[in-house]
mmCIF file of C-alpha atoms in Angstrom:
data_model
loop_
_atom_site.group_PDB
_atom_site.id
_atom_site.type_symbol
_atom_site.label_atom_id
_atom_site.label_comp_id
_atom_site.label_asym_id
_atom_site.label_seq_id
_atom_site.Cartn_x
_atom_site.Cartn_y
_atom_site.Cartn_z
ATOM 1 C CA MET A 1 -43.493 -14.810 53.314
ATOM 2 C CA TRP A 2 -41.999 -14.473 56.819
ATOM 3 C CA LEU A 3 -38.544 -15.936 57.714
ATOM 4 C CA HIS A 4 -36.537 -16.314 60.725
ATOM 5 C CA ALA A 5 -32.749 -16.171 60.050
ATOM 6 C CA SER A 6 -29.722 -16.252 62.194
ATOM 7 C CA CYS A 7 -26.012 -16.181 61.929
ATOM 8 C CA LEU A 8 -23.552 -17.267 64.577
ATOM 9 C CA LEU A 9 -19.832 -16.386 64.335
ATOM 10 C CA ASP A 10 -17.286 -18.016 66.975
ATOM 11 C CA PHE A 11 -13.730 -16.552 67.049
ATOM 12 C CA ASN A 12 -10.561 -17.256 68.781
ATOM 13 C CA ILE A 13 -8.973 -13.755 69.399
ATOM 14 C CA PRO A 14 -5.209 -13.773 70.202
ATOM 15 C CA VAL A 15 -5.109 -10.089 71.153
ATOM 16 C CA GLU A 16 -7.509 -7.250 71.331
ATOM 17 C CA THR A 17 -8.789 -6.665 67.842
ATOM 18 C CA PRO A 18 -10.728 -4.084 66.133
ATOM 19 C CA PHE A 19 -13.678 -5.421 63.959
ATOM 20 C CA LEU A 20 -16.079 -4.043 61.374
ATOM 21 C CA LEU A 21 -19.344 -5.958 61.220
ATOM 22 C CA MET A 22 -21.995 -5.825 58.613
ATOM 23 C CA LEU A 23 -24.765 -8.244 59.882
ATOM 24 C CA ARG A 24 -27.878 -6.258 60.363
ATOM 25 C CA PRO A 25 -30.549 -6.254 57.558
ATOM 26 C CA ARG A 26 -32.348 -2.942 56.931
ATOM 27 C CA SER A 27 -36.083 -2.358 56.195
ATOM 28 C CA GLY A 28 -36.846 -1.363 52.542
ATOM 29 C CA ASP A 29 -38.888 -1.947 49.451
ATOM 30 C CA GLN A 30 -38.196 -5.524 49.339
ATOM 31 C CA GLN A 31 -38.170 -6.518 53.119
ATOM 32 C CA TRP A 32 -39.493 -5.621 56.557
ATOM 33 C CA VAL A 33 -37.605 -6.407 59.875
ATOM 34 C CA ALA A 34 -40.144 -7.018 62.430
ATOM 35 C CA ARG A 35 -37.859 -8.160 65.274
ATOM 36 C CA GLU A 36 -34.076 -8.485 65.735
ATOM 37 C CA GLN A 37 -31.563 -9.902 68.279
ATOM 38 C CA TYR A 38 -27.590 -9.001 68.168
ATOM 39 C CA MET A 39 -25.616 -10.390 70.873
ATOM 40 C CA LEU A 40 -21.801 -10.010 71.610
ATOM 41 C CA THR A 41 -20.249 -12.505 74.004
ATOM 42 C CA PRO A 42 -18.580 -11.268 76.089
ATOM 43 C CA SER A 43 -20.392 -8.008 75.694
ATOM 44 C CA VAL A 44 -18.363 -5.117 74.493
ATOM 45 C CA SER A 45 -19.355 -1.581 73.505
ATOM 46 C CA ALA A 46 -20.190 -1.057 69.663
ATOM 47 C CA VAL A 47 -20.845 1.981 67.580
ATOM 48 C CA GLU A 48 -23.053 1.829 64.598
ATOM 49 C CA PHE A 49 -22.922 3.864 61.509
ATOM 50 C CA THR A 50 -24.197 3.879 57.918
ATOM 51 C CA ASP A 51 -21.747 3.423 55.065
ATOM 52 C CA PRO A 52 -21.984 5.248 51.665
ATOM 53 C CA PHE A 53 -24.134 2.395 50.370
ATOM 54 C CA GLY A 54 -26.612 2.504 53.088
ATOM 55 C CA ASN A 55 -25.476 -0.579 54.990
ATOM 56 C CA LEU A 56 -25.635 -0.784 58.778
ATOM 57 C CA CYS A 57 -22.079 -1.194 60.157
ATOM 58 C CA GLN A 58 -20.892 -1.773 63.693
ATOM 59 C CA ARG A 59 -17.475 -1.045 65.048
ATOM 60 C CA LEU A 60 -16.090 -2.667 68.123
ATOM 61 C CA VAL A 61 -12.950 -3.839 69.710
ATOM 62 C CA ALA A 62 -13.035 -7.642 70.661
ATOM 63 C CA PRO A 63 -11.204 -8.703 73.703
ATOM 64 C CA ALA A 64 -8.552 -11.405 73.593
ATOM 65 C CA GLY A 65 -9.979 -15.064 73.919
ATOM 66 C CA SER A 66 -13.246 -16.584 72.875
ATOM 67 C CA PHE A 67 -15.621 -14.051 71.135
ATOM 68 C CA SER A 68 -18.830 -14.725 69.455
ATOM 69 C CA VAL A 69 -21.277 -12.552 67.372
ATOM 70 C CA GLN A 70 -24.721 -13.812 67.049
ATOM 71 C CA THR A 71 -27.756 -12.214 65.198
ATOM 72 C CA ALA A 72 -31.335 -13.397 64.541
ATOM 73 C CA PHE A 73 -34.389 -11.724 63.156
ATOM 74 C CA ASP A 74 -37.994 -12.160 61.935
ATOM 75 C CA ILE A 75 -38.407 -10.580 58.542
ATOM 76 C CA GLN A 76 -41.145 -10.207 55.841
ATOM 77 C CA VAL A 77 -39.833 -10.890 52.296
ATOM 78 C CA ALA A 78 -41.121 -11.366 48.824
ATOM 79 C CA ASP A 79 -42.316 -14.833 47.891
ATOM 80 C CA SER A 80 -40.558 -14.569 44.472
ATOM 81 C CA SER A 81 -38.020 -12.103 43.134
ATOM 82 C CA ASP A 82 -39.400 -9.612 40.432
ATOM 83 C CA ALA A 83 -38.556 -10.415 36.904
ATOM 84 C CA SER A 84 -39.286 -8.015 33.907
ATOM 85 C CA PRO A 85 -38.259 -9.355 30.609
ATOM 86 C CA GLY A 86 -38.120 -6.467 28.106
ATOM 87 C CA ALA A 87 -37.484 -3.625 30.899
ATOM 88 C CA PHE A 88 -35.693 -1.006 29.219
ATOM 89 C CA PHE A 89 -32.191 0.219 29.135
ATOM 90 C CA ILE A 90 -31.708 3.719 30.793
ATOM 91 C CA PRO A 91 -29.072 5.997 29.107
ATOM 92 C CA VAL A 92 -26.289 7.178 31.397
ATOM 93 C CA GLU A 93 -27.332 10.538 31.201
ATOM 94 C CA GLU A 94 -30.769 9.816 32.694
ATOM 95 C CA LEU A 95 -29.555 7.585 35.469
ATOM 96 C CA PRO A 96 -30.177 8.622 39.096
ATOM 97 C CA GLU A 97 -26.984 9.883 40.614
ATOM 98 C CA ASP A 98 -27.089 7.149 43.301
ATOM 99 C CA THR A 99 -26.557 4.503 40.559
ATOM 100 C CA LEU A 100 -23.568 6.002 38.985
ATOM 101 C CA PRO A 101 -20.905 4.451 41.353
ATOM 102 C CA PHE A 102 -22.122 1.045 40.253
ATOM 103 C CA LEU A 103 -21.059 1.799 36.501
ATOM 104 C CA LEU A 104 -17.487 1.969 37.160
ATOM 105 C CA PRO A 105 -14.702 -0.720 37.252
ATOM 106 C CA SER A 106 -14.064 -1.788 40.770
ATOM 107 C CA ARG A 107 -11.366 -3.934 42.465
ATOM 108 C CA TYR A 108 -13.148 -7.348 41.682
ATOM 109 C CA CYS A 109 -15.281 -6.179 38.657
ATOM 110 C CA GLU A 110 -12.900 -4.975 36.041
ATOM 111 C CA SER A 111 -15.719 -3.869 33.642
ATOM 112 C CA ASP A 112 -13.348 -2.031 31.345
ATOM 113 C CA ARG A 113 -11.847 -5.331 30.498
ATOM 114 C CA PHE A 114 -15.183 -6.970 29.405
ATOM 115 C CA THR A 115 -16.531 -4.360 26.934
ATOM 116 C CA GLN A 116 -15.851 -6.589 23.819
ATOM 117 C CA MET A 117 -17.035 -9.812 25.476
ATOM 118 C CA ALA A 118 -20.191 -8.377 26.812
ATOM 119 C CA SER A 119 -21.141 -6.864 23.583
ATOM 120 C CA SER A 120 -20.483 -10.069 21.834
ATOM 121 C CA LEU A 121 -22.539 -12.015 24.301
ATOM 122 C CA VAL A 122 -25.720 -9.907 23.894
ATOM 123 C CA GLU A 123 -25.567 -9.105 20.075
ATOM 124 C CA GLY A 124 -29.147 -8.948 18.826
ATOM 125 C CA VAL A 125 -30.667 -8.673 22.167
ATOM 126 C CA ALA A 126 -32.874 -5.783 23.245
ATOM 127 C CA PRO A 127 -30.887 -3.427 25.671
ATOM 128 C CA GLY A 128 -31.773 -3.571 29.365
ATOM 129 C CA TYR A 129 -33.138 -6.531 31.282
ATOM 130 C CA ASP A 130 -32.795 -9.090 28.354
ATOM 131 C CA GLN A 131 -29.124 -8.316 28.109
ATOM 132 C CA CYS A 132 -28.719 -9.163 31.836
ATOM 133 C CA ASN A 133 -30.507 -12.291 31.476
ATOM 134 C CA LYS A 134 -28.143 -13.261 28.477
ATOM 135 C CA ILE A 135 -25.077 -12.603 30.687
ATOM 136 C CA VAL A 136 -26.672 -14.942 33.439
ATOM 137 C CA ASP A 137 -27.118 -17.531 30.798
ATOM 138 C CA TYR A 138 -23.619 -17.446 29.696
ATOM 139 C CA ILE A 139 -22.216 -17.655 33.375
ATOM 140 C CA ARG A 140 -24.562 -20.665 33.996
ATOM 141 C CA ALA A 141 -23.616 -22.473 30.784
ATOM 142 C CA ASN A 142 -19.906 -22.032 31.399
ATOM 143 C CA ILE A 143 -19.208 -21.870 35.104
ATOM 144 C CA LYS A 144 -20.487 -24.512 37.637
ATOM 145 C CA TYR A 145 -21.730 -23.315 40.987
ATOM 146 C CA ALA A 146 -19.378 -24.969 43.658
ATOM 147 C CA PRO A 147 -20.511 -23.751 47.204
ATOM 148 C CA GLY A 148 -17.674 -23.924 49.806
ATOM 149 C CA GLU A 149 -14.779 -23.998 47.273
ATOM 150 C CA GLY A 150 -13.720 -20.442 47.136
ATOM 151 C CA GLN A 151 -11.884 -19.163 50.205
ATOM 152 C CA GLU A 152 -9.891 -16.596 48.388
ATOM 153 C CA ILE A 153 -11.953 -13.754 46.653
ATOM 154 C CA ILE A 154 -11.238 -13.570 42.946
ATOM 155 C CA SER A 155 -12.120 -11.014 40.347
ATOM 156 C CA ALA A 156 -14.362 -11.304 37.347
ATOM 157 C CA CYS A 157 -11.382 -11.689 34.847
ATOM 158 C CA GLU A 158 -10.125 -14.755 36.969
ATOM 159 C CA VAL A 159 -13.737 -16.255 37.231
ATOM 160 C CA ASN A 160 -14.075 -15.995 33.515
ATOM 161 C CA GLU A 161 -11.097 -18.342 33.122
ATOM 162 C CA ARG A 162 -12.343 -21.028 35.378
ATOM 163 C CA THR A 163 -15.027 -23.792 35.147
ATOM 164 C CA GLN A 164 -16.360 -23.560 38.704
ATOM 165 C CA ALA A 165 -16.770 -20.705 41.378
ATOM 166 C CA VAL A 166 -18.730 -19.695 44.452
ATOM 167 C CA CYS A 167 -21.790 -17.343 44.261
ATOM 168 C CA ARG A 168 -19.687 -14.125 45.100
ATOM 169 C CA ASP A 169 -17.357 -14.811 42.213
ATOM 170 C CA MET A 170 -20.101 -15.625 39.584
ATOM 171 C CA ALA A 171 -21.871 -12.479 40.570
ATOM 172 C CA HIS A 172 -18.619 -10.517 40.108
ATOM 173 C CA LEU A 173 -18.601 -11.648 36.515
ATOM 174 C CA GLY A 174 -22.203 -10.714 35.965
ATOM 175 C CA ILE A 175 -21.538 -7.335 37.383
ATOM 176 C CA ALA A 176 -18.504 -6.576 35.417
ATOM 177 C CA CYS A 177 -20.347 -7.625 31.979
ATOM 178 C CA CYS A 178 -23.421 -5.494 32.871
ATOM 179 C CA ARG A 179 -21.242 -2.445 33.713
ATOM 180 C CA ALA A 180 -19.477 -3.002 30.317
ATOM 181 C CA LEU A 181 -22.792 -2.378 28.671
ATOM 182 C CA SER A 182 -23.390 0.826 30.809
ATOM 183 C CA ILE A 183 -26.017 -0.960 33.014
ATOM 184 C CA PRO A 184 -25.359 -0.215 36.766
ATOM 185 C CA ALA A 185 -24.845 -3.428 38.653
ATOM 186 C CA ARG A 186 -24.188 -4.102 42.353
ATOM 187 C CA LEU A 187 -23.262 -6.972 44.616
ATOM 188 C CA VAL A 188 -25.933 -8.278 47.342
ATOM 189 C CA VAL A 189 -24.944 -10.353 50.183
ATOM 190 C CA GLY A 190 -27.552 -11.824 52.393
ATOM 191 C CA TYR A 191 -29.686 -15.029 52.973
ATOM 192 C CA LEU A 192 -31.584 -17.268 50.547
ATOM 193 C CA GLU A 193 -34.223 -19.520 52.308
ATOM 194 C CA THR A 194 -33.808 -22.362 49.624
ATOM 195 C CA LEU A 195 -30.153 -22.510 49.353
ATOM 196 C CA GLN A 196 -28.483 -25.922 49.836
ATOM 197 C CA PRO A 197 -26.133 -26.231 51.559
ATOM 198 C CA MET A 198 -27.173 -23.266 53.929
ATOM 199 C CA ASP A 199 -24.690 -20.353 53.994
ATOM 200 C CA LEU A 200 -24.685 -16.730 53.406
ATOM 201 C CA HIS A 201 -25.352 -16.118 49.757
ATOM 202 C CA ALA A 202 -24.365 -13.484 47.107
ATOM 203 C CA TRP A 203 -26.078 -12.394 43.914
ATOM 204 C CA PHE A 204 -26.220 -9.110 41.953
ATOM 205 C CA GLU A 205 -28.860 -6.701 41.042
ATOM 206 C CA ALA A 206 -28.841 -4.351 37.740
ATOM 207 C CA TYR A 207 -30.786 -1.224 37.216
ATOM 208 C CA VAL A 208 -32.936 -1.464 34.327
ATOM 209 C CA GLY A 209 -36.647 -0.132 33.656
ATOM 210 C CA GLY A 210 -36.092 2.350 36.512
ATOM 211 C CA ARG A 211 -35.473 0.121 39.336
ATOM 212 C CA TRP A 212 -33.104 -2.719 40.637
ATOM 213 C CA TYR A 213 -33.839 -6.304 39.589
ATOM 214 C CA THR A 214 -32.362 -9.390 41.081
ATOM 215 C CA PHE A 215 -30.247 -11.767 38.940
ATOM 216 C CA ASP A 216 -28.545 -14.960 40.414
ATOM 217 C CA PRO A 217 -26.236 -17.051 38.229
ATOM 218 C CA THR A 218 -26.336 -19.953 40.751
ATOM 219 C CA GLN A 219 -29.992 -20.643 40.717
ATOM 220 C CA ASP A 220 -32.226 -21.916 37.914
ATOM 221 C CA ASN A 221 -35.066 -19.509 38.875
ATOM 222 C CA LEU A 222 -35.431 -16.217 40.786
ATOM 223 C CA ASN A 223 -36.442 -17.881 44.055
ATOM 224 C CA GLY A 224 -38.019 -15.765 46.732
ATOM 225 C CA GLY A 225 -36.979 -15.820 50.473
ATOM 226 C CA ARG A 226 -34.102 -13.566 49.896
ATOM 227 C CA VAL A 227 -32.770 -11.253 52.754
ATOM 228 C CA ALA A 228 -30.447 -8.494 51.736
ATOM 229 C CA ILE A 229 -27.909 -7.480 54.435
ATOM 230 C CA ALA A 230 -25.451 -5.484 52.278
ATOM 231 C CA TYR A 231 -25.030 -3.813 49.056
ATOM 232 C CA GLY A 232 -21.783 -2.737 47.224
ATOM 233 C CA ARG A 233 -19.662 -2.409 44.243
ATOM 234 C CA ASP A 234 -18.012 -5.839 44.883
ATOM 235 C CA ALA A 235 -16.984 -8.107 47.777
ATOM 236 C CA ALA A 236 -14.558 -5.473 49.078
ATOM 237 C CA ASP A 237 -17.538 -3.458 50.210
ATOM 238 C CA VAL A 238 -19.732 -6.075 51.719
ATOM 239 C CA ALA A 239 -17.547 -8.420 53.980
ATOM 240 C CA VAL A 240 -19.942 -9.417 56.920
ATOM 241 C CA TYR A 241 -16.987 -9.057 59.161
ATOM 242 C CA THR A 242 -13.442 -7.430 58.835
ATOM 243 C CA GLN A 243 -10.759 -7.648 61.313
ATOM 244 C CA PHE A 244 -7.696 -5.433 61.438
ATOM 245 C CA GLY A 245 -4.161 -6.394 62.709
ATOM 246 C CA ASP A 246 -3.269 -9.894 63.635
ATOM 247 C CA PRO A 247 -5.140 -12.680 62.045
ATOM 248 C CA VAL A 248 -7.867 -14.093 64.175
ATOM 249 C CA GLU A 249 -9.339 -17.619 63.836
ATOM 250 C CA LEU A 250 -12.892 -18.277 62.859
ATOM 251 C CA LEU A 251 -13.777 -21.357 64.781
ATOM 252 C CA ASN A 252 -17.414 -21.653 63.598
ATOM 253 C CA MET A 253 -19.978 -20.062 61.357
ATOM 254 C CA ASN A 254 -23.548 -21.349 61.521
ATOM 255 C CA VAL A 255 -26.371 -19.817 59.218
ATOM 256 C CA SER A 256 -29.990 -20.725 59.604
ATOM 257 C CA VAL A 257 -33.031 -19.794 57.554
ATOM 258 C CA GLU A 258 -36.654 -21.126 58.104
ATOM 259 C CA GLN A 259 -40.125 -20.013 57.121
ATOM 260 C CA ILE A 260 -42.303 -19.071 59.990
ATOM 261 C CA SER A 261 -46.010 -18.090 60.655
ATOM 262 C CA PRO A 262 -46.698 -14.388 60.683
ATOM 263 C CA PRO A 263 -45.242 -13.390 64.143
ATOM 264 C CA GLN A 264 -47.730 -12.112 66.818
ATOM 265 C CA TYR A 265 -46.193 -9.609 69.169
#
């Protein structure tokens, strides 16, 4: 399917402030960016680089006063996310090197503290994809998806003690449990066309059967219409904006996603 997606961020900046932005999707196996707009108001110079996870990042210094960042793009994505029940577990010694960072404990995914719990959750389940599904079933059954409720980022251990959480934090718990079973897992931030209420969204991917598969504890099915913006070990790696120095005020954030006809350029 073809989507038009956009994100607008309006800030009040007290003093000149360095920013790191992560708002540009990249083309890949699951998506193709056909057209893109990126506007900074007022216009300032920016430098783009690619981080260790392949994300497109922009560095800039925002001037004092009103400052806005607006992105929009036309993108082709899959109608539905791939599922593969029975996809096999890959022994650590046979994993591709670029998946290895996603096996280790990280700031918000303390996988070393979930070994016993994860093993108990998947007892009797075939190693690999089916174990990931079992973990997602546990999260859905025990934690209510509460969009807009979590301003503070919390870790997998904290999420597991609560009865409701936002998408990012539910993904942290899924990632920690997968890694505890020696399954590489990573956080994804992006857009979901069917999301209600509309906002940026987070889910996770696990590496089984020789590729990455999507898992989303907040949704009852593997909806298509997903646009990935950033990948990382956890939320510390995938913030869509990071400012340094004195706090700045985010006045407004507006996210929009809609299906469109195949563009004619």
